mmCIF file of N, CA and C in Angstrom:
data_model
loop_
_atom_site.group_PDB
_atom_site.id
_atom_site.type_symbol
_atom_site.label_atom_id
_atom_site.label_comp_id
_atom_site.label_asym_id
_atom_site.label_seq_id
_atom_site.Cartn_x
_atom_site.Cartn_y
_atom_site.Cartn_z
ATOM 1 N N MET A 1 30.889 2.180 14.703
ATOM 2 C CA MET A 1 31.186 3.199 15.656
ATOM 3 C C MET A 1 32.411 3.778 14.802
ATOM 4 N N GLU A 2 33.011 4.723 14.796
ATOM 5 C CA GLU A 2 33.914 5.809 13.985
ATOM 6 C C GLU A 2 35.550 5.120 14.847
ATOM 7 N N ARG A 3 36.933 5.169 13.922
ATOM 8 C CA ARG A 3 37.622 4.672 14.718
ATOM 9 C C ARG A 3 38.356 6.246 15.365
ATOM 10 N N PRO A 4 39.255 6.037 16.139
ATOM 11 C CA PRO A 4 39.538 7.060 17.008
ATOM 12 C C PRO A 4 40.562 8.016 15.700
ATOM 13 N N CYS A 5 41.063 8.973 15.757
ATOM 14 C CA CYS A 5 42.013 9.728 15.194
ATOM 15 C C CYS A 5 43.906 8.929 15.376
ATOM 16 N N PRO A 6 44.590 8.405 14.084
ATOM 17 C CA PRO A 6 45.128 8.126 14.706
ATOM 18 C C PRO A 6 46.168 9.279 15.180
ATOM 19 N N SER A 7 47.290 8.881 15.886
ATOM 20 C CA SER A 7 48.265 9.708 16.477
ATOM 21 C C SER A 7 48.979 10.775 15.842
ATOM 22 N N PRO A 8 49.487 12.033 15.582
ATOM 23 C CA PRO A 8 50.270 12.811 15.152
ATOM 24 C C PRO A 8 51.644 11.905 14.846
ATOM 25 N N ARG A 9 52.023 11.730 13.801
ATOM 26 C CA ARG A 9 53.885 11.238 13.722
ATOM 27 C C ARG A 9 54.733 11.701 14.797
ATOM 28 N N ARG A 10 55.957 11.660 15.091
ATOM 29 C CA ARG A 10 56.626 12.107 15.911
ATOM 30 C C ARG A 10 57.782 13.276 15.565
ATOM 31 N N GLY A 11 57.677 14.426 15.834
ATOM 32 C CA GLY A 11 58.285 15.237 15.714
ATOM 33 C C GLY A 11 56.957 16.123 14.775
ATOM 34 N N ALA A 12 55.618 16.060 14.100
ATOM 35 C CA ALA A 12 54.903 16.392 13.644
ATOM 36 C C ALA A 12 54.628 17.642 14.869
ATOM 37 N N SER A 13 53.857 18.944 13.773
ATOM 38 C CA SER A 13 53.634 19.871 14.596
ATOM 39 C C SER A 13 52.075 19.559 14.953
ATOM 40 N N ALA A 14 51.311 18.823 14.973
ATOM 41 C CA ALA A 14 50.213 18.683 15.339
ATOM 42 C C ALA A 14 50.468 18.653 16.702
ATOM 43 N N TRP A 15 49.410 19.032 17.335
ATOM 44 C CA TRP A 15 49.572 18.593 19.020
ATOM 45 C C TRP A 15 47.674 17.522 19.575
ATOM 46 N N VAL A 16 46.422 17.631 18.901
ATOM 47 C CA VAL A 16 45.476 17.568 18.709
ATOM 48 C C VAL A 16 45.194 16.691 17.082
ATOM 49 N N ALA A 17 44.677 15.936 17.698
ATOM 50 C CA ALA A 17 43.677 15.307 16.275
ATOM 51 C C ALA A 17 42.288 14.363 16.439
ATOM 52 N N GLU A 18 41.507 15.342 15.895
ATOM 53 C CA GLU A 18 39.981 14.890 16.178
ATOM 54 C C GLU A 18 39.561 14.441 15.333
ATOM 55 N N ARG A 19 38.328 14.036 15.337
ATOM 56 C CA ARG A 19 36.864 14.208 14.220
ATOM 57 C C ARG A 19 35.976 15.941 13.979
ATOM 58 N N VAL A 20 36.496 16.199 13.110
ATOM 59 C CA VAL A 20 35.830 17.121 12.389
ATOM 60 C C VAL A 20 34.460 16.825 11.234
ATOM 61 N N GLY A 21 33.448 17.147 11.661
ATOM 62 C CA GLY A 21 32.733 16.067 10.217
ATOM 63 C C GLY A 21 33.008 15.243 9.817
ATOM 64 N N GLY A 22 33.939 14.218 10.314
ATOM 65 C CA GLY A 22 33.612 12.579 9.579
ATOM 66 C C GLY A 22 35.209 12.665 9.339
ATOM 67 N N ARG A 23 35.778 13.366 9.765
ATOM 68 C CA ARG A 23 37.354 13.230 9.139
ATOM 69 C C ARG A 23 38.088 13.908 10.604
ATOM 70 N N CYS A 24 39.404 13.304 10.028
ATOM 71 C CA CYS A 24 41.084 13.383 11.144
ATOM 72 C C CYS A 24 41.537 14.998 10.381
ATOM 73 N N VAL A 25 41.175 15.954 11.819
ATOM 74 C CA VAL A 25 42.073 17.217 11.791
ATOM 75 C C VAL A 25 43.423 17.573 12.794
ATOM 76 N N SER A 26 43.886 17.744 12.452
ATOM 77 C CA SER A 26 44.893 18.066 13.173
ATOM 78 C C SER A 26 44.974 19.700 13.239
ATOM 79 N N LEU A 27 45.047 19.556 14.789
ATOM 80 C CA LEU A 27 45.195 20.861 15.195
ATOM 81 C C LEU A 27 46.755 21.084 15.733
ATOM 82 N N GLY A 28 47.859 22.094 15.113
ATOM 83 C CA GLY A 28 48.874 22.099 14.950
ATOM 84 C C GLY A 28 49.021 24.410 16.269
ATOM 85 N N LEU A 29 50.231 23.863 17.050
ATOM 86 C CA LEU A 29 50.231 24.777 18.198
ATOM 87 C C LEU A 29 50.391 26.068 17.165
ATOM 88 N N MET A 30 50.524 25.989 15.876
ATOM 89 C CA MET A 30 50.449 27.743 15.187
ATOM 90 C C MET A 30 48.542 28.298 15.733
ATOM 91 N N SER A 31 48.414 26.600 14.591
ATOM 92 C CA SER A 31 46.713 26.750 14.264
ATOM 93 C C SER A 31 45.862 27.200 15.998
ATOM 94 N N ILE A 32 46.402 26.808 16.938
ATOM 95 C CA ILE A 32 45.825 27.180 18.568
ATOM 96 C C ILE A 32 46.419 28.823 18.785
ATOM 97 N N VAL A 33 47.559 28.908 18.459
ATOM 98 C CA VAL A 33 47.984 30.129 18.993
ATOM 99 C C VAL A 33 47.094 31.187 18.135
ATOM 100 N N ALA A 34 47.378 31.202 16.962
ATOM 101 C CA ALA A 34 46.178 31.897 16.030
ATOM 102 C C ALA A 34 44.541 32.474 16.774
ATOM 103 N N THR A 35 44.031 30.824 16.886
ATOM 104 C CA THR A 35 43.015 31.019 16.932
ATOM 105 C C THR A 35 42.349 31.497 18.557
ATOM 106 N N VAL A 36 43.690 31.465 19.029
ATOM 107 C CA VAL A 36 43.737 32.544 20.646
ATOM 108 C C VAL A 36 43.557 33.948 20.477
ATOM 109 N N VAL A 37 44.587 33.932 19.230
ATOM 110 C CA VAL A 37 45.251 35.794 18.795
ATOM 111 C C VAL A 37 43.625 36.175 18.415
ATOM 112 N N ILE A 38 42.929 35.883 17.471
ATOM 113 C CA ILE A 38 42.138 35.859 16.962
ATOM 114 C C ILE A 38 40.739 36.097 17.577
ATOM 115 N N LEU A 39 40.433 35.271 18.873
ATOM 116 C CA LEU A 39 39.590 35.392 19.994
ATOM 117 C C LEU A 39 39.560 36.661 20.423
ATOM 118 N N LEU A 40 40.964 36.854 20.918
ATOM 119 C CA LEU A 40 41.642 37.992 21.709
ATOM 120 C C LEU A 40 41.517 39.261 21.303
ATOM 121 N N ILE A 41 41.421 39.227 19.735
ATOM 122 C CA ILE A 41 41.024 40.904 18.239
ATOM 123 C C ILE A 41 39.657 40.256 18.709
ATOM 124 N N ALA A 42 38.593 39.689 18.448
ATOM 125 C CA ALA A 42 36.983 39.799 18.741
ATOM 126 C C ALA A 42 36.523 40.170 20.380
ATOM 127 N N ALA A 43 37.379 39.882 21.057
ATOM 128 C CA ALA A 43 37.215 40.231 22.146
ATOM 129 C C ALA A 43 37.324 41.892 22.546
ATOM 130 N N LEU A 44 38.684 42.144 22.092
ATOM 131 C CA LEU A 44 38.515 43.398 22.221
ATOM 132 C C LEU A 44 37.642 44.222 21.775
ATOM 133 N N HIS A 45 36.669 44.057 20.104
ATOM 134 C CA HIS A 45 36.573 44.375 19.501
ATOM 135 C C HIS A 45 35.076 44.669 20.327
ATOM 136 N N VAL A 46 34.650 43.685 21.255
ATOM 137 C CA VAL A 46 33.439 43.229 21.936
ATOM 138 C C VAL A 46 33.452 45.107 23.007
ATOM 139 N N TYR A 47 34.912 44.729 23.948
ATOM 140 C CA TYR A 47 34.343 45.948 24.140
ATOM 141 C C TYR A 47 34.695 47.414 23.788
ATOM 142 N N ILE A 48 35.175 47.425 22.866
ATOM 143 C CA ILE A 48 34.705 48.652 21.952
ATOM 144 C C ILE A 48 33.740 49.035 21.647
ATOM 145 N N LEU A 49 32.650 48.009 21.535
ATOM 146 C CA LEU A 49 31.087 47.997 21.349
ATOM 147 C C LEU A 49 31.097 48.602 22.453
ATOM 148 N N VAL A 50 31.138 47.774 23.738
ATOM 149 C CA VAL A 50 30.358 48.421 24.954
ATOM 150 C C VAL A 50 30.525 49.551 25.039
ATOM 151 N N LEU A 51 31.793 50.192 25.229
ATOM 152 C CA LEU A 51 32.025 51.592 25.534
ATOM 153 C C LEU A 51 31.689 52.176 24.358
ATOM 154 N N GLU A 52 31.002 51.952 23.247
ATOM 155 C CA GLU A 52 30.600 53.177 22.002
ATOM 156 C C GLU A 52 29.475 52.802 22.341
ATOM 157 N N MET A 53 28.379 52.002 22.463
ATOM 158 C CA MET A 53 27.101 51.670 21.936
ATOM 159 C C MET A 53 26.101 52.029 24.133
ATOM 160 N N PHE A 54 27.190 51.466 24.804
ATOM 161 C CA PHE A 54 26.391 51.942 26.194
ATOM 162 C C PHE A 54 26.970 52.913 26.761
ATOM 163 N N LEU A 55 28.723 53.206 26.645
ATOM 164 C CA LEU A 55 29.112 53.716 28.152
ATOM 165 C C LEU A 55 30.095 55.066 27.484
ATOM 166 N N TRP A 56 29.654 55.290 26.074
ATOM 167 C CA TRP A 56 30.014 56.619 25.371
ATOM 168 C C TRP A 56 30.222 57.759 26.361
ATOM 169 N N THR A 57 29.212 58.424 26.718
ATOM 170 C CA THR A 57 29.450 59.365 27.516
ATOM 171 C C THR A 57 29.533 58.930 29.319
ATOM 172 N N GLY A 58 30.303 58.047 30.071
ATOM 173 C CA GLY A 58 30.296 58.251 31.172
ATOM 174 C C GLY A 58 32.027 58.069 30.648
ATOM 175 N N PRO A 59 32.794 58.360 32.172
ATOM 176 C CA PRO A 59 34.379 58.246 32.616
ATOM 177 C C PRO A 59 35.134 57.764 31.376
ATOM 178 N N ARG A 60 34.799 56.308 32.008
ATOM 179 C CA ARG A 60 35.864 54.821 31.051
ATOM 180 C C ARG A 60 35.773 55.616 29.547
ATOM 181 N N ALA A 61 34.754 55.522 29.225
ATOM 182 C CA ALA A 61 34.861 55.674 27.528
ATOM 183 C C ALA A 61 35.564 57.050 27.004
ATOM 184 N N ARG A 62 35.056 58.586 27.864
ATOM 185 C CA ARG A 62 35.690 59.219 27.273
ATOM 186 C C ARG A 62 37.002 59.712 27.548
ATOM 187 N N ALA A 63 37.422 59.032 28.166
ATOM 188 C CA ALA A 63 39.103 58.769 28.960
ATOM 189 C C ALA A 63 39.279 57.949 28.039
ATOM 190 N N ALA A 64 38.998 56.461 27.695
ATOM 191 C CA ALA A 64 39.638 55.701 26.267
ATOM 192 C C ALA A 64 40.000 56.681 24.658
ATOM 193 N N PHE A 65 38.771 57.353 25.064
ATOM 194 C CA PHE A 65 38.614 58.167 23.565
ATOM 195 C C PHE A 65 39.412 59.600 23.228
ATOM 196 N N GLY A 66 38.808 60.395 24.700
ATOM 197 C CA GLY A 66 39.754 61.599 24.669
ATOM 198 C C GLY A 66 38.497 62.922 24.484
ATOM 199 N N THR A 67 37.587 61.989 24.916
ATOM 200 C CA THR A 67 36.508 63.466 24.487
ATOM 201 C C THR A 67 35.755 63.700 25.553
ATOM 202 N N SER A 68 35.160 64.958 25.333
ATOM 203 C CA SER A 68 34.522 66.308 26.565
ATOM 204 C C SER A 68 33.169 65.596 27.069
ATOM 205 N N PRO A 69 32.643 65.524 27.780
ATOM 206 C CA PRO A 69 31.005 65.332 28.026
ATOM 207 C C PRO A 69 30.558 66.098 27.198
ATOM 208 N N ASP A 70 30.267 67.117 26.141
ATOM 209 C CA ASP A 70 29.335 67.698 25.965
ATOM 210 C C ASP A 70 29.960 67.580 24.600
ATOM 211 N N PHE A 71 31.104 66.801 23.746
ATOM 212 C CA PHE A 71 31.168 66.338 22.596
ATOM 213 C C PHE A 71 31.295 65.179 22.878
ATOM 214 N N ALA A 72 30.788 63.908 23.920
ATOM 215 C CA ALA A 72 30.155 62.664 23.616
ATOM 216 C C ALA A 72 28.838 62.226 24.180
ATOM 217 N N SER A 73 27.742 63.525 24.889
ATOM 218 C CA SER A 73 26.754 63.624 24.448
ATOM 219 C C SER A 73 26.372 64.355 22.838
ATOM 220 N N GLN A 74 27.361 64.963 22.429
ATOM 221 C CA GLN A 74 26.764 65.200 20.972
ATOM 222 C C GLN A 74 26.638 64.342 19.759
ATOM 223 N N THR A 75 28.252 63.564 20.363
ATOM 224 C CA THR A 75 28.257 62.313 19.144
ATOM 225 C C THR A 75 27.537 60.826 19.917
ATOM 226 N N LYS A 76 26.692 60.730 20.815
ATOM 227 C CA LYS A 76 26.452 59.647 21.117
ATOM 228 C C LYS A 76 25.477 58.300 20.240
ATOM 229 N N ALA A 77 24.625 58.538 19.372
ATOM 230 C CA ALA A 77 24.268 58.173 18.503
ATOM 231 C C ALA A 77 25.215 57.939 17.047
ATOM 232 N N LEU A 78 26.092 58.415 16.886
ATOM 233 C CA LEU A 78 27.208 58.286 16.264
ATOM 234 C C LEU A 78 28.170 57.444 16.593
ATOM 235 N N ALA A 79 28.454 57.653 17.525
ATOM 236 C CA ALA A 79 29.080 56.102 18.388
ATOM 237 C C ALA A 79 28.775 54.699 18.432
ATOM 238 N N ALA A 80 27.080 54.973 18.842
ATOM 239 C CA ALA A 80 26.695 54.013 18.906
ATOM 240 C C ALA A 80 26.562 53.263 17.448
ATOM 241 N N ASN A 81 26.114 53.982 16.525
ATOM 242 C CA ASN A 81 26.289 53.379 15.291
ATOM 243 C C ASN A 81 27.990 53.149 15.073
ATOM 244 N N GLN A 82 28.823 53.239 15.380
ATOM 245 C CA GLN A 82 30.610 52.566 15.231
ATOM 246 C C GLN A 82 30.698 51.005 15.847
ATOM 247 N N GLY A 83 30.074 51.573 17.470
ATOM 248 C CA GLY A 83 30.023 50.442 18.263
ATOM 249 C C GLY A 83 29.372 49.463 17.360
ATOM 250 N N LEU A 84 28.443 49.758 16.734
ATOM 251 C CA LEU A 84 27.766 48.659 16.040
ATOM 252 C C LEU A 84 28.524 47.847 15.159
ATOM 253 N N TYR A 85 29.340 48.738 13.985
ATOM 254 C CA TYR A 85 30.022 48.055 13.234
ATOM 255 C C TYR A 85 31.370 47.054 13.762
ATOM 256 N N ASN A 86 31.696 47.708 15.105
ATOM 257 C CA ASN A 86 33.245 46.848 15.830
ATOM 258 C C ASN A 86 32.026 45.634 16.445
ATOM 259 N N GLY A 87 31.249 45.707 16.856
ATOM 260 C CA GLY A 87 30.068 43.987 16.785
ATOM 261 C C GLY A 87 29.911 43.309 16.289
ATOM 262 N N PHE A 88 30.473 43.633 14.305
ATOM 263 C CA PHE A 88 30.221 43.016 13.487
ATOM 264 C C PHE A 88 31.673 42.612 12.942
ATOM 265 N N LEU A 89 32.874 43.211 12.902
ATOM 266 C CA LEU A 89 33.779 42.723 13.000
ATOM 267 C C LEU A 89 34.476 41.384 14.135
ATOM 268 N N ALA A 90 33.787 41.608 15.464
ATOM 269 C CA ALA A 90 33.856 40.357 16.002
ATOM 270 C C ALA A 90 32.841 39.878 15.864
ATOM 271 N N ALA A 91 31.914 39.610 15.852
ATOM 272 C CA ALA A 91 30.997 38.058 15.045
ATOM 273 C C ALA A 91 32.182 37.684 13.736
ATOM 274 N N GLY A 92 31.704 38.393 12.811
ATOM 275 C CA GLY A 92 32.917 37.833 12.364
ATOM 276 C C GLY A 92 34.219 37.139 12.440
ATOM 277 N N LEU A 93 34.917 37.265 13.268
ATOM 278 C CA LEU A 93 35.945 37.247 13.453
ATOM 279 C C LEU A 93 35.737 35.565 14.083
ATOM 280 N N VAL A 94 34.424 36.066 15.460
ATOM 281 C CA VAL A 94 34.241 34.294 16.284
ATOM 282 C C VAL A 94 33.557 33.341 15.032
ATOM 283 N N TRP A 95 32.807 33.623 14.302
ATOM 284 C CA TRP A 95 32.302 33.125 12.772
ATOM 285 C C TRP A 95 33.584 32.606 12.404
ATOM 286 N N GLY A 96 35.149 33.052 11.976
ATOM 287 C CA GLY A 96 35.699 31.998 11.244
ATOM 288 C C GLY A 96 36.104 31.468 12.500
ATOM 289 N N VAL A 97 36.289 31.156 13.738
ATOM 290 C CA VAL A 97 36.902 30.579 14.543
ATOM 291 C C VAL A 97 35.717 29.354 14.044
ATOM 292 N N VAL A 98 34.216 29.154 14.524
ATOM 293 C CA VAL A 98 33.447 28.048 14.579
ATOM 294 C C VAL A 98 33.557 27.125 13.773
ATOM 295 N N ALA A 99 33.895 28.623 12.386
ATOM 296 C CA ALA A 99 33.545 27.547 10.887
ATOM 297 C C ALA A 99 33.880 27.104 10.704
ATOM 298 N N SER A 100 33.884 25.555 9.862
ATOM 299 C CA SER A 100 34.751 24.590 9.477
ATOM 300 C C SER A 100 35.723 25.384 7.914
ATOM 301 N N ASP A 101 36.855 24.757 7.900
ATOM 302 C CA ASP A 101 37.268 25.811 6.079
ATOM 303 C C ASP A 101 37.369 24.842 5.211
ATOM 304 N N PRO A 102 37.251 25.355 4.201
ATOM 305 C CA PRO A 102 37.291 26.497 4.233
ATOM 306 C C PRO A 102 36.760 27.990 4.365
ATOM 307 N N VAL A 103 35.886 27.532 4.375
ATOM 308 C CA VAL A 103 35.174 29.446 5.082
ATOM 309 C C VAL A 103 35.511 29.440 6.730
ATOM 310 N N GLY A 104 36.051 29.213 7.428
ATOM 311 C CA GLY A 104 36.321 29.203 8.574
ATOM 312 C C GLY A 104 37.447 30.146 8.687
ATOM 313 N N PHE A 105 38.418 29.753 7.728
ATOM 314 C CA PHE A 105 39.874 30.222 7.204
ATOM 315 C C PHE A 105 39.661 31.751 6.348
ATOM 316 N N GLN A 106 38.737 31.526 5.234
ATOM 317 C CA GLN A 106 38.565 32.934 4.578
ATOM 318 C C GLN A 106 37.375 33.706 5.356
ATOM 319 N N ALA A 107 36.942 33.496 6.163
ATOM 320 C CA ALA A 107 36.018 34.156 7.011
ATOM 321 C C ALA A 107 37.346 35.087 7.869
ATOM 322 N N LYS A 108 38.023 34.232 8.766
ATOM 323 C CA LYS A 108 39.097 34.881 9.245
ATOM 324 C C LYS A 108 40.193 35.966 9.381
ATOM 325 N N VAL A 109 40.511 35.318 7.633
ATOM 326 C CA VAL A 109 41.383 36.205 6.271
ATOM 327 C C VAL A 109 40.866 37.489 6.225
ATOM 328 N N PHE A 110 39.295 37.590 5.975
ATOM 329 C CA PHE A 110 38.829 38.645 5.563
ATOM 330 C C PHE A 110 38.159 39.440 6.336
ATOM 331 N N PHE A 111 37.605 38.735 7.948
ATOM 332 C CA PHE A 111 37.820 39.554 8.840
ATOM 333 C C PHE A 111 39.072 40.657 9.723
ATOM 334 N N VAL A 112 40.188 39.629 9.744
ATOM 335 C CA VAL A 112 41.092 39.717 10.352
ATOM 336 C C VAL A 112 41.828 41.434 9.241
ATOM 337 N N VAL A 113 41.269 41.506 8.569
ATOM 338 C CA VAL A 113 42.098 42.359 7.635
ATOM 339 C C VAL A 113 40.831 43.558 7.408
ATOM 340 N N CYS A 114 40.355 43.243 7.326
ATOM 341 C CA CYS A 114 38.816 44.415 7.823
ATOM 342 C C CYS A 114 39.093 44.993 9.484
ATOM 343 N N VAL A 115 39.650 44.595 10.180
ATOM 344 C CA VAL A 115 40.146 45.495 11.321
ATOM 345 C C VAL A 115 41.644 45.772 11.555
ATOM 346 N N ALA A 116 42.656 45.125 10.779
ATOM 347 C CA ALA A 116 43.491 45.859 10.367
ATOM 348 C C ALA A 116 42.823 47.234 9.791
ATOM 349 N N VAL A 117 42.261 47.031 8.587
ATOM 350 C CA VAL A 117 42.330 48.694 7.317
ATOM 351 C C VAL A 117 41.589 49.311 8.597
ATOM 352 N N ALA A 118 40.804 49.519 9.218
ATOM 353 C CA ALA A 118 39.647 50.266 10.281
ATOM 354 C C ALA A 118 40.691 50.979 10.909
ATOM 355 N N GLY A 119 42.034 50.222 11.463
ATOM 356 C CA GLY A 119 42.805 50.590 12.152
ATOM 357 C C GLY A 119 43.594 51.264 11.487
ATOM 358 N N VAL A 120 44.207 51.253 10.427
ATOM 359 C CA VAL A 120 45.041 52.135 9.660
ATOM 360 C C VAL A 120 44.068 53.510 9.423
ATOM 361 N N TYR A 121 43.045 53.348 9.485
ATOM 362 C CA TYR A 121 42.259 54.716 8.578
ATOM 363 C C TYR A 121 42.177 55.173 9.829
ATOM 364 N N GLY A 122 41.511 54.940 10.837
ATOM 365 C CA GLY A 122 41.678 55.388 11.990
ATOM 366 C C GLY A 122 42.601 56.329 12.878
ATOM 367 N N ALA A 123 43.843 55.376 12.385
ATOM 368 C CA ALA A 123 44.993 55.897 12.744
ATOM 369 C C ALA A 123 45.810 57.254 12.233
ATOM 370 N N VAL A 124 45.155 57.305 10.949
ATOM 371 C CA VAL A 124 45.211 58.262 10.009
ATOM 372 C C VAL A 124 44.446 59.810 10.165
ATOM 373 N N THR A 125 42.764 59.367 10.773
ATOM 374 C CA THR A 125 42.112 60.303 11.102
ATOM 375 C C THR A 125 41.821 60.420 12.131
ATOM 376 N N ALA A 126 41.989 60.047 13.240
ATOM 377 C CA ALA A 126 41.642 59.717 14.529
ATOM 378 C C ALA A 126 42.938 60.227 14.964
ATOM 379 N N SER A 127 43.415 58.876 15.815
ATOM 380 C CA SER A 127 44.000 58.614 16.514
ATOM 381 C C SER A 127 45.969 57.659 15.819
ATOM 382 N N ARG A 128 46.755 58.403 16.370
ATOM 383 C CA ARG A 128 48.193 57.034 16.551
ATOM 384 C C ARG A 128 48.307 56.091 17.006
ATOM 385 N N LYS A 129 47.027 55.700 18.472
ATOM 386 C CA LYS A 129 46.936 55.384 18.791
ATOM 387 C C LYS A 129 46.491 53.824 18.496
ATOM 388 N N ILE A 130 45.175 54.356 17.811
ATOM 389 C CA ILE A 130 44.666 53.374 17.290
ATOM 390 C C ILE A 130 45.520 52.120 16.418
ATOM 391 N N LEU A 131 46.753 52.841 15.543
ATOM 392 C CA LEU A 131 47.117 51.973 15.119
ATOM 393 C C LEU A 131 47.909 50.234 15.817
ATOM 394 N N PHE A 132 48.399 51.095 17.089
ATOM 395 C CA PHE A 132 48.833 49.995 17.885
ATOM 396 C C PHE A 132 47.983 49.161 19.096
ATOM 397 N N VAL A 133 46.597 49.598 18.907
ATOM 398 C CA VAL A 133 45.889 48.941 19.618
ATOM 399 C C VAL A 133 44.796 48.299 18.581
ATOM 400 N N GLN A 134 44.609 48.399 17.393
ATOM 401 C CA GLN A 134 43.899 48.103 16.409
ATOM 402 C C GLN A 134 44.561 47.241 15.316
ATOM 403 N N THR A 135 45.238 47.888 14.658
ATOM 404 C CA THR A 135 46.345 47.831 13.648
ATOM 405 C C THR A 135 47.100 45.951 13.832
ATOM 406 N N VAL A 136 48.212 46.690 14.490
ATOM 407 C CA VAL A 136 49.297 45.832 14.853
ATOM 408 C C VAL A 136 48.929 44.608 15.083
ATOM 409 N N PRO A 137 47.610 44.365 16.545
ATOM 410 C CA PRO A 137 47.190 42.911 16.633
ATOM 411 C C PRO A 137 46.568 42.252 15.686
ATOM 412 N N ALA A 138 46.190 42.938 14.292
ATOM 413 C CA ALA A 138 45.354 42.079 13.432
ATOM 414 C C ALA A 138 46.242 41.771 12.726
ATOM 415 N N LEU A 139 47.592 42.743 12.161
ATOM 416 C CA LEU A 139 48.386 41.937 11.071
ATOM 417 C C LEU A 139 48.984 40.868 12.080
ATOM 418 N N ILE A 140 49.094 40.590 13.602
ATOM 419 C CA ILE A 140 49.686 39.607 14.155
ATOM 420 C C ILE A 140 48.636 38.601 13.429
ATOM 421 N N GLY A 141 47.762 38.666 14.109
ATOM 422 C CA GLY A 141 46.935 37.322 13.738
ATOM 423 C C GLY A 141 46.745 36.885 12.405
ATOM 424 N N LEU A 142 46.419 38.339 11.571
ATOM 425 C CA LEU A 142 46.421 37.763 10.073
ATOM 426 C C LEU A 142 48.029 37.200 9.955
ATOM 427 N N ALA A 143 48.790 37.492 10.205
ATOM 428 C CA ALA A 143 50.507 36.383 9.915
ATOM 429 C C ALA A 143 50.329 34.547 10.589
ATOM 430 N N LEU A 144 49.679 35.016 12.062
ATOM 431 C CA LEU A 144 49.118 33.939 12.349
ATOM 432 C C LEU A 144 48.840 32.640 11.436
ATOM 433 N N VAL A 145 47.438 33.183 11.015
ATOM 434 C CA VAL A 145 46.493 33.040 10.075
ATOM 435 C C VAL A 145 47.120 31.957 9.086
ATOM 436 N N LEU A 146 47.667 32.786 8.576
ATOM 437 C CA LEU A 146 47.654 32.174 7.153
ATOM 438 C C LEU A 146 49.848 31.806 7.507
ATOM 439 N N ALA A 147 50.407 31.173 8.119
ATOM 440 C CA ALA A 147 50.966 30.521 8.739
ATOM 441 C C ALA A 147 50.603 28.920 9.555
ATOM 442 N N SER A 148 49.447 28.802 9.924
ATOM 443 C CA SER A 148 48.611 27.965 10.579
ATOM 444 C C SER A 148 48.032 27.379 9.158
ATOM 445 N N ARG A 149 47.839 27.656 8.020
ATOM 446 C CA ARG A 149 47.242 26.881 6.703
ATOM 447 C C ARG A 149 48.534 26.031 6.532
#
């Protein structure tokens, strides 16, 4: 039977110590906050997937993206393709959260950087609003992931 993990030192940043893959892992406050932010970014991209793949011609998606009914109808297939890519970003972020390190860390960094780059591109080519909806949260997530390492 495995022994329980030792309690973190007094004043240490670790909140939780648990066994993962046979070894003790400490989850500090920064790591927990980073994980929550990464999951929120993933949830945002699942929401964008739903808007672009399934609700593109409806009033909610048209209001979110500022499109007319005619334009939405003409671009439905393109929007669905774009939504699928947002789903890939969400899946990659979730993979980064559930995978053990070093793969989990690397996946989180890679996919959150992809989100930031996509946000910058969208801000330049489509709407500045994307910078604040997508890029800023991604950069915050990246900073938290790197700080939690």
